[in-house]
Each structure stands twice: as C-alpha cells, then as structure tokens.
Amino acid sequence: MELLLLLPLVIFLSIYCAHGRSITMHVLSDEGDGTPIPSTLFGIFFEEINHAGNGGLWSELVSNRGFEAGGQNTPSNIAPWTPVGSSSDVLLATERASPFARNPIALRVEVLCDSCQAPVGVANPGYWGMDVRAGDEYKIIFWLKAATSSSVVVSFVSSDSSVTLAQSDTINVDGTKGWTKQEIVLKAQATDHYAQLTITSKEKTVFWIDQVSAMPVETYKGHGFRKDLALMLEELKPRFIRFPGGCYVEGERLQNAWRWRASVGPWEERPGHLGDVWGYWSDDGIGYFEFLQLAEDLDALPIWVFNNGVSHTDEVATSLIGPFVQEALDGLEFALGSSSSKYGALRAKMGHPEPFNLKYVAIGNEDCGKQYYRDNYLQFYYAIKKYYPDISIVTNCDGSYRQLDHPADLYDFHIYTSASNLFNMNHQFDKISRNDGPKAFVSEYAVTGNDAGRGSLLAALAEAAFLIGIERNSDVVHMTSYAPLFVNNNDRRWNPDSIVYDSWQSYGTPSYWVQKFFKLSSGATLLPSNITGSTNVNSVVTSAIRSSDTNDPSIIVKAVNFGNKAVGLKLNIDGSFWNSANSTAVILTSNNVMDENSFSNPTKVVPKTVTMSGKNQMGITLPAYSFMAITVPSLGSNSRDSELHSDM
C-alpha cells in the first residue's frame, strides 16, 4: 500500500476558484468519532392526492369499478364509463340492484338491437387510458346477471376502438341464476398504452354488471402495486412510509374522511368514498391492509395517520370522541392483534396471519390549534398507551419552538416555502433543545411556488441543503419525508411532486433524485466536520457520514452549492485509513436552475458520475447550483463503485 494512503486523506475537489471562493472541509473519521443517525431518518409519505393510489400506485385499471362514484341515488353519473354503440343500440342506467349491501349501485345494460352488426355494451377507459401490452396477461373479475339466458364478451380495445387487443371467449349467462362472479385472464396480442375495457353483446338482452376489476397479473411482489412505481420507491430505501395522508385523512367534512374499517375486507364489499379535499372518488382498493403490506414489501416501518374527530370544517366534541378512540384501537388490533382476535382474524383472513410491524401512529394531521384537537388527542394518547405502550405517538403540534403542553413521542413539522427560505432553513434545528423530549418528525417538506415549477433543479438544491441540515441535526430530528410523493400527470392537484407518471410511463423529478442521495444516511454515523476558509462563501452546505456497513465502510461527503459561482472545496479527512484512489462522485446540476424532467426528456436533470482522476489531487469542481456526493471507500475495498452511486 502506498504511504500516501496511510496519511490523513486530502482530496481537492477543484482547482481554487478565482476571487478567493474556496473553503476547506475538515472531517474526523476515526471509529470513535461521530454520532449515530437514527435508522428511521429518511422515509416516504403517501397521500391519496393527484391520483396517487387510484390511477397510480394501485394497479387497478378500471375507474369507478363499482358505479358508486355518482352517489347512491339513481339514475346517477357513471363516468368515465361510456356506451359502446349508438343510443338506438344500447341503453345504460344505474339501479340499486347490486349483490353487495354496502355498494348498492349496479349498471343495467339493455341491448336494443337484435342480431347486432357490431358488439354493443359499455366501455371503461380507466384512468386516462389503460396500459395494455402485447404478451402481458390481465386478470378480469366482475359480477354479472341477466334477465334471460344470453352471452357477453370481454375485450381490451384500442383507444379509438379500431383494434381488438385481447378478447375473451363467449361468456354464457343463465338468466335464472342471478348474480355470478366471472373471472378470466386475457393475454394481449397487441399494445396500446391508452386502451379501454369493454363488456358487450350482439343479441337483444338485458344484463347487469357490478364491481368490474382489471389488473395486470404481474404486480410488485404480487401484491397489486404498479411495478414501475413501486420499484422507484424501493430504490429510495425508505425506512418508513407515512400513510394515507395528509388532508385526505381529515376530509373537508368528517363524513368524507378516510376510515380504516371501510377500506379492508373483500374489495367488492368496500364502499369507497369521496376524497372531498382533493375532489375525486376513491374505490379504496388500496386500503389499510394494502398500506401495511406495502410497508412490509419495502422493508419500511408503517406510520398510520388516523382521524381524531377533526376535519377541515367540522369537529367532534371530546365528550363524544369515545367511538373514534375505539375505532383507532380496533385498527391497532387489526395490525398487531393475534389471529384469534376479532380484527386480527380479519387480517389473517385477508392473507396475513402474522401481525404487521406497526410501531408509530399519528393522531390527526395539521389539526393543532383547532377547538377540540388537544383534548381529543389526550383521549387517544392515553387509550393507546394503555393497551399498546410501545407504540410511538406523533402529535400535530410543533414542538420545535416551544414546550408542548401534552405528552408525545414525536411532533410533526411541515414546511412548504420558497427555495431561498428552505435553503436558509438548513439551520432550522441547530438551536433546538437537546434535552429529553419529543423528537421532530419532518413529515412534509418541499419547495413550492414559482421556484418549484413542476419540479425544478432550484427546488431540489434547496431541499438538498435542508436535508443536510436535518442530517446534521438527526439527534433531534428522527424522521423526514417529502410531499407529495406521486402525481398522475393528467390530474395535477399540487405542484411539484416527487414521481410523475401517466398510464404507462414515469420519471423522477430532481427532488426525487435528491432523496436518493440520502438513502444510505439512515442508521449511518454523522461525522464531526467544520468549514474554514473564505468568509464570503455562504452558498455551500456540507455534511459527512460513515456508512453503516461495518464490513465495507465508506465515508460519504455531501455538498450543496446554492450560489451562482463555482466554489473550491478542499476535503481534509483525518483519522483511519481511507482509499482516495478509489473515490467516486456523483453530481446533480443542469444548465438552468429552472430545468425540469419530463416525459419527453426524463433524464434532463439526474445525477451523473464525475470522473475522479489521480490519487489525492482530484480535478473536480463544485459548480454553481449543484449537489455533489463523494464516496471515499475504506482501504480494504477494491471497488471504485458504491451502493450510493451504482443506480444513480
């Protein structure tokens, strides 16, 4: 081994820039140096907004599958279902004729023509088109009955109805048997990313359909999640998933709040509800059980946010909150109870006999200061601690600037602001009391407004600086997640978002890529570091960690330059033996701070590997408006690659 590798490591990240814009970062890296970072520090937050679940992560292709979105009065609006054939060929009408008591509406299809020249019936375009691909298989389930013996055919057709992509054999219906469950698998012979599902007949008849589902056979880990989107979550290595909201949990009115009981059990029996905050119907195919399963599939801790009797416009008085408290306790039994308990048995019946690893709950969302929040909160808190003393409880009240007047394990901190404000907030938690008390859960953060566009580099850089500040203060901040996570490009209720998609394609915004820089931080060790040099360089924020892999440790240095000039950064690592020759680096930057990714150019702003030349004289700059991560492996490592860089 060369002698230089046994000395304190010095890496030059740039030739010193003009005008004296240069600094030195000193890092202490001996085994005894540093502070443990919580294993939960970075995770994800899922809210049903922007069609994140319905028409997004949940791979159900049929929109309004139970015909309930138009309400329970008939006739009702069945959109987006449409007739196949003219008004002289087919008549569609809703009736209270469903075999499911909680979902009373079914669709009556009357075929008016006799020996029709072309199939007539009903079509569903899904959520702005169904992604049907040649060679792939799709499972179709629906309930069917007819007035007399007749037949129907189920097909996928192209968006303009000119091409049949897949078609079932004729399904014969016995008019005397009432409702029957139909299950078929269609294999597509052609591709259309914006296809439709049709159920048709060519004979004069009356038939009814209800609870129509179409899902690809291949989903993420076989549990119903859209594979490309779930894999993007997996690549973040989230340590937790907060769900299902957000404002979605509260509801504009309590009658439309998300309730766990209504979202479990057989999907055909889930009533669905109007997510009135974000203005669209949810079939609740992705429900409480599915969120718990997703957390398990991602090897992440679930954090359940439940309603505490408070919505945006109405509240339950504390004297009446008892049934809501019991509902939360029942939900905990569903997740944690034995399979012999009432709700544990329901979980087992749904396919998961063992309890889920639920350790955190949040009582409400953004409700602190509302009339009944505090008193309601205390009712939930003491009841949960009585029966589940190991559950950590999150309060909505911000404890970063004042002492809380109620007990909690963590407190929520939400911030949406401009890029410059969020960049400056990298010091937000520097002066927080280190005394025993609840830790911060930064469960929602993002740059919004003009700085953000639909996901700009500028926004991402400010967020990176903010996250570095959280990393440095991880003794008082134990959890952090970006918001919102998902957006269907056809229904943007909020800008920006982390992951953008339509029926068949997806990409990460710069904010998504920033989160990947921190995927190894949870459970790592924060190393002591300081900056010396020019006093006029205030645009650079840095941190250093030692990875948690004890068999092959590495030092990861992160640096954000939020200024419009390059900065010379000299990195001085004191301590044990680190292999400068095999160092690797990635950088996130672009030609314009407002550059964004898009379907036409999904990789315009993504991390790129930086060539590391020489042994300890690295010809690398920290450019204007950039975010860089440098991995310095241990002497025992022979690889020039690292987990952080390998899939950037």
XYZ file of C-alpha atoms in Angstrom:
648
model
C 0.000 0.000 0.000
C 1.357 3.411 -0.896
C 2.413 5.603 2.016
C 0.118 8.417 0.988
C -2.891 6.239 1.757
C -1.760 5.858 5.371
C -1.701 9.590 5.962
C -4.665 11.874 6.581
C -6.567 11.995 3.318
C -6.633 15.224 1.337
C -8.831 15.447 -1.742
C -9.040 18.578 -3.846
C -12.498 18.915 -5.318
C -11.427 21.805 -7.506
C -8.591 23.995 -8.502
C -9.213 27.014 -6.288
C -11.605 29.372 -7.951
C -10.962 32.990 -8.767
C -11.884 35.784 -6.364
C -10.880 33.673 -3.343
C -14.029 31.499 -3.410
C -12.524 28.455 -1.724
C -13.117 26.606 1.524
C -11.738 23.595 3.365
C -13.901 20.932 4.974
C -12.273 19.091 7.885
C -13.726 15.663 8.777
C -12.876 13.460 11.763
C -13.345 9.827 10.834
C -11.856 7.533 13.477
C -14.084 4.728 14.675
C -14.875 6.534 17.896
C -15.780 9.748 16.103
C -19.334 10.668 15.229
C -22.930 10.422 16.353
C -25.355 7.630 15.387
C -28.046 8.700 12.931
C -31.494 7.226 13.649
C -32.301 4.211 11.496
C -35.631 5.880 10.675
C -34.334 9.228 9.422
C -35.440 9.160 5.781
C -38.688 7.662 4.518
C -41.671 8.423 2.310
C -45.126 9.902 2.758
C -48.045 8.597 0.704
C -51.182 10.683 0.375
C -54.119 9.969 -1.908
C -53.700 13.189 -3.887
C -53.100 13.664 -7.625
C -54.493 10.134 -8.164
C -51.507 8.744 -6.282
C -53.210 5.442 -5.478
C -56.316 5.288 -7.643
C -54.837 5.638 -11.125
C -51.310 5.432 -9.735
C -49.530 3.056 -7.365
C -52.523 0.717 -7.126
C -52.595 -1.205 -10.408
C -56.370 -1.410 -10.769
C -57.106 -0.357 -14.353
C -60.869 0.252 -14.036
C -62.058 3.637 -12.821
C -65.338 3.707 -10.852
C -65.406 -0.068 -10.894
C -68.465 -0.331 -8.641
C -70.521 2.524 -10.190
C -70.675 4.189 -6.780
C -68.848 7.432 -7.678
C -72.062 9.084 -8.838
C -73.760 8.573 -5.485
C -76.414 6.174 -4.285
C -79.396 7.919 -5.834
C -80.447 6.625 -9.232
C -80.151 7.411 -12.041
C -76.554 8.503 -11.459
C -73.449 9.577 -13.313
C -71.368 6.546 -14.328
C -68.395 8.457 -15.764
C -65.906 7.522 -17.101
C -67.940 4.547 -18.404
C -69.358 5.160 -21.886
C -71.734 3.268 -24.191
C -70.418 1.058 -26.967
C -72.863 1.630 -29.805
C -75.420 4.313 -30.544
C -78.394 5.318 -28.436
C -80.603 3.189 -30.682
C -78.437 0.148 -29.913
C -77.871 0.308 -26.164
C -79.333 1.932 -23.054
C -77.286 2.295 -19.844
C -78.806 3.050 -16.434
C -77.827 2.601 -12.801
C -80.072 0.675 -10.432
C -79.959 -0.258 -6.766
C -79.535 -3.896 -7.733
C -76.023 -4.799 -6.525
C -75.326 -8.075 -4.697
C -73.301 -6.039 -2.159
C -75.273 -4.213 0.505
C -72.599 -1.560 1.152
C -72.329 -0.858 -2.594
C -75.946 -0.873 -3.766
C -75.455 0.549 -7.257
C -75.077 -1.703 -10.301
C -75.215 -0.944 -14.035
C -78.092 -2.150 -16.180
C -77.142 -2.673 -19.826
C -80.043 -3.068 -22.268
C -79.055 -4.146 -25.768
C -81.795 -2.872 -28.051
C -80.723 -4.316 -31.379
C -81.421 -7.899 -32.403
C -78.515 -9.688 -34.119
C -76.448 -6.518 -33.827
C -73.975 -5.930 -36.659
C -71.268 -4.948 -34.161
C -70.840 -5.587 -30.432
C -72.663 -3.122 -28.197
C -72.454 -2.566 -24.465
C -70.235 -0.492 -22.214
C -66.580 0.635 -22.120
C -64.232 1.930 -19.425
C -61.099 3.939 -20.318
C -59.564 3.578 -16.859
C -57.559 6.468 -15.503
C -56.839 8.350 -18.730
C -56.171 5.106 -20.564
C -55.266 1.521 -19.683
C -51.741 0.302 -20.312
C -52.219 -2.940 -22.266
C -49.062 -4.528 -23.673
C -48.666 -7.390 -26.132
C -47.761 -10.620 -24.358
C -48.876 -9.464 -20.919
C -51.745 -11.071 -19.026
C -54.575 -9.301 -17.224
C -56.993 -10.711 -14.683
C -60.584 -9.585 -15.130
C -63.135 -10.070 -12.354
C -66.731 -8.837 -12.449
C -70.201 -9.726 -11.284
C -72.850 -10.466 -13.878
C -76.537 -11.368 -14.138
C -79.087 -11.313 -16.965
C -82.836 -11.142 -17.347
C -82.810 -14.107 -19.722
C -80.162 -16.513 -20.932
C -77.706 -14.578 -23.088
C -73.991 -14.054 -23.667
C -71.336 -11.338 -23.341
C -67.726 -10.876 -24.391
C -64.989 -9.016 -22.502
C -62.302 -7.255 -24.532
C -59.470 -4.780 -24.421
C -59.716 -2.440 -27.396
C -57.532 0.413 -28.586
C -58.217 3.982 -27.547
C -60.039 4.658 -30.819
C -61.856 1.272 -30.642
C -60.450 0.207 -34.017
C -58.233 -2.640 -32.789
C -59.095 -5.540 -30.504
C -56.079 -6.104 -28.260
C -57.422 -9.087 -26.317
C -60.775 -10.854 -26.185
C -62.412 -13.495 -24.021
C -64.368 -16.476 -25.169
C -68.131 -16.029 -25.115
C -69.434 -15.918 -21.542
C -72.876 -17.528 -21.345
C -75.254 -16.188 -18.715
C -78.094 -18.247 -17.242
C -80.946 -15.840 -16.654
C -82.311 -17.946 -13.784
C -79.216 -17.933 -11.571
C -78.957 -14.316 -10.515
C -75.559 -12.772 -9.830
C -72.475 -14.820 -10.694
C -68.808 -13.968 -10.264
C -66.825 -14.072 -13.509
C -63.045 -14.470 -13.525
C -60.994 -14.579 -16.700
C -57.420 -13.906 -17.796
C -56.804 -12.056 -21.054
C -53.481 -12.177 -22.870
C -52.914 -9.137 -25.031
C -51.990 -9.664 -28.672
C -51.170 -6.017 -29.345
C -50.157 -2.889 -27.413
C -51.992 0.326 -26.642
C -50.983 2.425 -23.648
C -54.390 4.137 -23.623
C -56.687 1.163 -24.133
C -60.268 0.567 -22.974
C -62.053 -2.398 -21.404
C -65.387 -3.357 -22.971
C -68.203 -5.708 -21.980
C -70.500 -6.263 -24.951
C -73.127 -8.448 -26.551
C -74.557 -8.828 -30.067
C -78.012 -10.045 -29.102
C -81.088 -8.326 -27.757
C -80.861 -8.731 -23.989
C -80.706 -7.062 -20.621
C -77.773 -7.744 -18.312
C -76.329 -6.154 -15.194
C -72.687 -5.762 -14.191
C -71.051 -4.660 -10.954
C -67.613 -4.474 -9.296
C -65.602 -4.718 -12.501
C -61.859 -5.102 -11.933
C -58.956 -5.439 -14.364
C -55.388 -5.761 -13.107
C -52.125 -6.899 -14.663
C -51.192 -10.377 -13.471
C -47.650 -9.165 -12.752
C -47.517 -6.592 -9.954
C -44.884 -5.587 -7.395
C -44.212 -8.655 -5.234
C -47.614 -9.995 -6.306
C -49.499 -7.622 -4.024
C -51.265 -5.369 -6.514
C -48.887 -2.409 -6.713
C -47.860 -0.976 -10.065
C -44.405 -2.376 -10.597
C -42.513 0.580 -12.101
C -43.756 2.989 -9.431
C -43.133 0.610 -6.542
C -39.602 -0.038 -7.788
C -38.942 3.702 -7.751
C -39.955 3.679 -4.087
C -37.766 0.674 -3.391
C -34.763 2.488 -4.879
C -35.108 5.194 -2.218
C -34.614 2.569 0.513
C -37.257 4.267 2.673
C -37.124 3.393 6.358
C -40.788 4.262 6.891
C -43.965 5.037 4.991
C -46.459 7.509 6.446
C -49.996 6.902 5.123
C -52.696 7.533 3.892
C -52.496 11.342 4.329
C -52.442 14.253 4.868
C -55.587 16.200 4.381
C -57.072 13.046 2.872
C -57.319 11.637 6.396
C -59.185 14.692 7.688
C -61.644 15.240 4.872
C -63.208 18.566 4.074
C -66.078 17.177 6.106
C -65.887 14.244 8.527
C -68.411 12.253 6.521
C -65.800 12.030 3.753
C -62.765 11.313 5.929
C -60.772 8.130 5.264
C -61.820 5.363 7.679
C -59.796 2.184 8.018
C -62.727 -0.196 8.551
C -64.292 0.799 5.239
C -61.032 0.052 3.425
C -60.479 -3.584 4.479
C -62.085 -6.905 3.664
C -63.008 -8.169 0.176
C -62.558 -5.366 -2.326
C -66.045 -5.871 -3.752
C -67.511 -5.023 -0.348
C -65.563 -1.828 0.271
C -67.943 1.105 -0.157
C -65.348 3.619 -1.339
C -65.655 7.302 -0.559
C -65.314 10.776 -1.986
C -61.946 12.276 -1.149
C -63.512 15.698 -0.924
C -60.317 17.624 -0.124
C -58.757 16.662 -3.457
C -62.038 16.262 -5.301
C -62.249 12.710 -6.621
C -63.703 9.327 -5.809
C -61.668 6.518 -4.263
C -62.711 2.886 -4.567
C -60.393 2.148 -1.611
C -58.826 -0.792 -3.398
C -55.626 0.405 -1.778
C -56.725 0.365 1.850
C -55.334 -0.073 5.335
C -54.231 -3.669 4.741
C -52.543 -2.780 1.442
C -50.608 0.113 3.008
C -49.352 -2.177 5.771
C -48.397 -4.743 3.140
C -46.582 -2.117 1.076
C -44.538 -1.086 4.093
C -43.576 -4.709 4.670
C -42.696 -5.193 0.997
C -40.441 -2.126 1.104
C -38.886 -3.224 4.411
C -40.132 0.061 5.866
C -41.935 0.858 9.104
C -45.609 1.800 8.648
C -46.768 5.070 10.209
C -50.551 5.159 10.356
C -52.194 8.591 10.400
C -55.791 8.370 11.606
C -58.601 10.858 12.008
C -59.088 12.257 15.522
C -62.610 13.559 15.074
C -61.459 16.704 13.288
C -61.939 17.651 9.630
C -61.329 20.881 7.780
C -64.807 22.159 8.611
C -66.329 20.166 11.490
C -65.163 18.571 14.725
C -66.360 16.013 17.242
C -66.542 17.301 20.800
C -64.329 15.493 23.279
C -67.398 14.322 25.196
C -68.401 12.366 22.061
C -64.976 11.152 20.921
C -65.153 7.693 22.543
C -66.258 5.756 19.404
C -63.451 7.358 17.389
C -60.924 6.267 20.015
C -62.309 2.735 19.853
C -62.036 2.807 16.072
C -58.318 3.609 16.390
C -57.824 0.823 18.951
C -59.594 -1.600 16.621
C -57.271 -0.514 13.828
C -54.278 -1.268 16.015
C -55.737 -4.685 16.778
C -56.113 -5.298 13.046
C -52.404 -4.569 12.541
C -50.985 -6.042 15.734
C -53.506 -8.441 17.234
C -53.228 -12.205 17.214
C -55.081 -14.074 14.501
C -57.545 -15.212 17.187
C -58.624 -11.647 17.986
C -61.612 -10.122 16.194
C -59.707 -7.807 13.882
C -56.528 -9.881 13.828
C -58.692 -12.685 12.433
C -59.874 -10.356 9.673
C -56.243 -9.555 8.835
C -55.442 -13.263 8.755
C -58.419 -13.926 6.505
C -57.024 -11.318 4.117
C -53.807 -13.323 3.864
C -51.510 -12.082 6.643
C -51.829 -14.230 9.781
C -48.756 -12.702 11.432
C -49.022 -9.170 12.872
C -47.578 -6.255 10.924
C -44.656 -4.264 12.315
C -46.664 -1.166 13.239
C -44.754 0.936 15.785
C -45.900 4.502 15.036
C -49.210 6.309 14.752
C -50.040 9.960 14.199
C -53.143 11.411 15.811
C -54.612 13.633 13.108
C -52.964 15.854 10.534
C -52.311 19.604 10.823
C -55.040 19.902 13.449
C -53.114 21.588 16.264
C -54.927 24.688 17.486
C -58.376 23.509 16.434
C -61.021 23.659 19.108
C -61.087 20.018 20.182
C -57.700 18.768 18.994
C -55.767 18.833 22.253
C -58.482 17.293 24.420
C -59.304 14.696 21.753
C -55.603 13.952 21.357
C -55.251 13.176 25.050
C -58.136 10.696 24.894
C -56.438 8.851 22.034
C -52.983 9.101 23.607
C -53.839 7.569 26.971
C -56.046 4.862 25.488
C -53.335 3.770 23.063
C -50.604 3.842 25.700
C -52.792 1.741 27.989
C -53.208 -1.092 25.503
C -50.149 -0.563 23.285
C -47.494 1.084 25.471
C -44.712 0.526 22.927
C -46.456 2.473 20.160
C -44.790 5.835 19.456
C -47.319 8.633 19.036
C -46.959 11.715 16.848
C -48.687 14.969 17.765
C -49.659 17.595 15.206
C -48.308 20.376 17.413
C -44.895 21.789 16.550
C -42.502 21.397 19.462
C -39.512 22.998 17.752
C -40.067 26.466 19.209
C -41.988 25.829 22.424
C -42.516 23.141 25.020
C -45.593 21.048 24.331
C -48.442 21.090 26.843
C -49.247 17.426 26.230
C -47.244 14.165 26.055
C -45.884 12.882 22.741
C -43.040 10.786 21.361
C -42.627 12.865 18.214
C -44.038 16.113 16.915
C -44.971 16.935 13.340
C -43.155 19.664 11.434
C -44.404 20.692 7.969
C -42.768 23.251 5.711
C -43.676 24.404 2.181
C -41.834 27.543 1.141
C -39.597 29.219 -1.429
C -36.197 27.881 -2.441
C -34.227 30.614 -0.687
C -36.199 30.167 2.536
C -35.777 26.410 2.586
C -32.063 26.693 1.810
C -31.645 29.004 4.788
C -33.614 26.564 6.924
C -30.694 24.141 6.848
C -30.036 25.706 10.277
C -33.654 25.283 11.416
C -32.876 22.679 14.072
C -29.388 23.833 15.101
C -30.557 25.519 18.305
C -33.352 23.149 19.305
C -33.088 21.956 22.902
C -31.172 18.697 23.253
C -32.997 17.859 26.485
C -35.146 14.765 26.714
C -38.457 15.282 24.993
C -40.307 14.500 21.778
C -38.241 14.398 18.606
C -39.127 16.117 15.355
C -40.843 14.306 12.508
C -40.488 16.474 9.399
C -43.251 14.555 7.667
C -43.911 17.087 4.895
C -41.380 19.389 3.249
C -40.922 20.820 -0.237
C -40.144 23.957 -2.188
C -43.369 25.282 -3.714
C -44.495 28.289 -5.727
C -42.683 29.943 -8.604
C -39.317 28.478 -7.613
C -40.621 24.954 -7.957
C -42.340 24.878 -11.358
C -43.287 21.253 -11.895
C -40.097 20.095 -10.226
C -37.083 22.323 -10.821
C -33.379 21.924 -10.114
C -33.556 25.067 -7.956
C -36.190 23.496 -5.709
C -34.216 20.269 -5.437
C -30.996 22.034 -4.428
C -32.737 23.960 -1.655
C -34.293 20.703 -0.446
C -30.869 19.024 -0.507
C -29.435 21.756 1.728
C -32.406 21.426 4.080
C -31.887 17.639 4.285
C -28.200 18.093 5.011
C -29.260 20.312 7.908
C -31.587 17.559 9.108
C -28.803 15.004 8.773
C -26.560 17.222 10.919
C -29.352 17.550 13.499
C -30.505 13.949 13.488
C -30.170 13.798 17.260
C -33.355 15.883 17.457
C -34.950 15.051 14.083
C -35.747 11.351 13.814
C -37.877 11.161 10.645
C -38.190 13.094 7.375
C -40.302 12.701 4.224
C -41.025 14.745 1.098
C -44.547 15.641 -0.035
C -46.366 14.922 -2.207
C -44.896 11.637 -3.394
C -46.893 10.958 -6.577
C -48.737 12.803 -9.331
C -50.659 11.460 -12.291
C -49.790 13.956 -14.997
C -53.456 14.081 -16.044
C -54.670 15.338 -12.678
C -52.209 17.696 -11.007
C -53.806 18.906 -7.784
C -50.430 20.002 -6.379
C -47.058 21.100 -7.745
C -44.358 19.933 -7.549
C -44.215 16.225 -6.743
C -41.559 13.554 -6.463
C -42.657 10.981 -9.060
C -44.659 11.787 -12.215
C -46.474 9.205 -14.339
C -49.370 8.517 -16.644
C -50.940 5.198 -17.597
C -47.679 3.640 -18.744
C -44.582 5.799 -18.158
C -42.945 7.544 -15.225
C -39.990 9.670 -14.191
C -38.479 11.215 -11.108
C -38.285 14.965 -10.635
C -34.979 16.445 -9.398
C -36.491 16.296 -5.892
C -36.792 12.511 -6.247
C -33.134 12.231 -7.200
C -32.096 14.351 -4.222
C -33.799 11.841 -1.924
C -31.675 9.053 -3.419
C -28.530 10.851 -2.252
C -29.700 10.239 1.331
C -30.699 6.587 1.039
C -27.636 5.401 2.982
C -27.912 8.006 5.725
C -30.446 6.248 7.960
C -28.525 4.229 10.525
C -25.159 5.683 9.486
C -22.822 7.761 11.661
C -22.679 11.540 11.400
C -19.021 12.556 11.425
C -17.761 15.760 13.028
C -16.856 18.327 10.379
C -16.284 22.049 10.025
C -15.601 24.566 7.302
C -12.753 27.061 7.194
C -11.630 29.475 4.529
C -13.342 32.306 2.708
C -15.851 34.217 4.751
C -17.843 35.261 1.713
C -18.918 31.766 0.682
C -22.323 31.288 2.302
C -23.827 29.277 -0.516
C -22.262 25.932 0.449
C -23.790 23.431 2.889
C -21.998 20.188 3.714
C -22.154 17.027 5.805
C -20.134 13.835 6.190
C -21.271 10.381 7.267
C -19.701 6.972 7.709
C -21.891 4.252 6.205
C -23.417 1.597 8.440
C -21.823 -1.295 6.529
C -19.222 -2.460 9.056
C -17.747 -4.988 6.615
C -17.094 -2.416 3.897
C -17.472 1.077 5.385
C -17.151 4.259 3.407
C -17.284 7.978 4.046
C -19.913 9.903 2.115
C -19.484 13.667 1.873
C -22.398 15.706 0.550
C -22.096 19.333 -0.554
C -24.670 21.752 -1.981
C -23.571 24.908 -3.789
C -26.631 27.139 -3.932
C -24.715 30.078 -5.397
C -24.163 31.275 -8.945
C -20.379 30.824 -8.835
C -18.222 27.718 -8.512
C -16.522 27.146 -5.178
C -13.222 25.454 -4.472
C -13.625 22.808 -1.802
C -10.664 21.096 -0.183
C -11.650 17.978 1.736
C -9.426 17.005 4.659
C -10.304 13.679 6.292
C -8.336 12.934 9.456
C -8.245 9.570 11.117
C -8.282 5.995 9.900
C -7.263 4.758 6.514
C -9.414 5.725 3.554
C -8.731 4.933 -0.075
C -8.654 8.192 -2.018
C -7.642 6.440 -5.232
C -10.966 4.598 -5.427
C -13.182 7.547 -4.523
C -16.310 8.082 -6.601
C -18.589 11.067 -7.020
C -21.973 11.952 -8.477
C -23.356 15.415 -9.149
C -26.823 16.841 -9.731
C -26.816 20.017 -11.789
C -28.008 21.435 -15.117
C -27.634 24.393 -17.448
C -30.522 26.326 -15.936
C -31.798 26.323 -12.359
C -35.376 26.024 -13.588
C -34.670 22.942 -15.711
C -37.137 20.090 -15.158
C -37.574 16.496 -16.238
C -40.473 15.473 -18.459
C -41.827 12.527 -20.406
C -40.008 13.811 -23.489
C -36.756 14.240 -21.544
C -36.983 12.262 -18.296
C -33.229 12.426 -17.610
C -32.566 16.101 -18.233
C -31.760 16.662 -14.542
C -30.409 13.466 -12.999
C -27.221 12.617 -11.086
C -24.179 11.951 -13.222
C -20.921 10.267 -12.293
C -17.935 12.585 -12.033
C -14.566 11.295 -13.174
C -12.131 11.083 -10.301
C -8.574 11.426 -11.602
C -5.316 10.929 -9.731
C -4.820 9.679 -6.199
C -5.251 12.664 -3.950
C -5.372 15.545 -6.418
C -8.913 15.353 -7.780
C -9.688 17.627 -10.719
C -13.283 18.231 -9.716
C -15.180 21.439 -9.167
C -18.238 22.152 -7.091
C -20.093 24.052 -9.839
C -22.637 26.788 -9.356
C -26.078 25.452 -8.426
C -25.061 21.852 -7.854
C -25.314 18.995 -5.371
C -22.423 16.562 -5.098
C -21.845 13.355 -3.138
C -18.379 11.845 -2.853
C -17.850 8.327 -1.566
C -14.420 7.506 -0.139
C -14.109 3.737 0.461
C -12.004 2.044 3.084
C -8.577 0.678 2.193
C -9.976 -2.832 2.195
C -12.439 -2.040 -0.585
C -11.341 -2.881 -4.119
C -14.342 -1.393 -5.849
C -14.485 2.025 -7.420
C -18.244 1.794 -7.196
C -20.565 2.110 -4.246
C -24.196 1.441 -3.455
C -24.927 5.151 -3.454
C -23.602 5.609 -6.984
C -24.402 2.286 -8.620
C -28.036 3.013 -9.508
C -27.986 6.787 -9.804
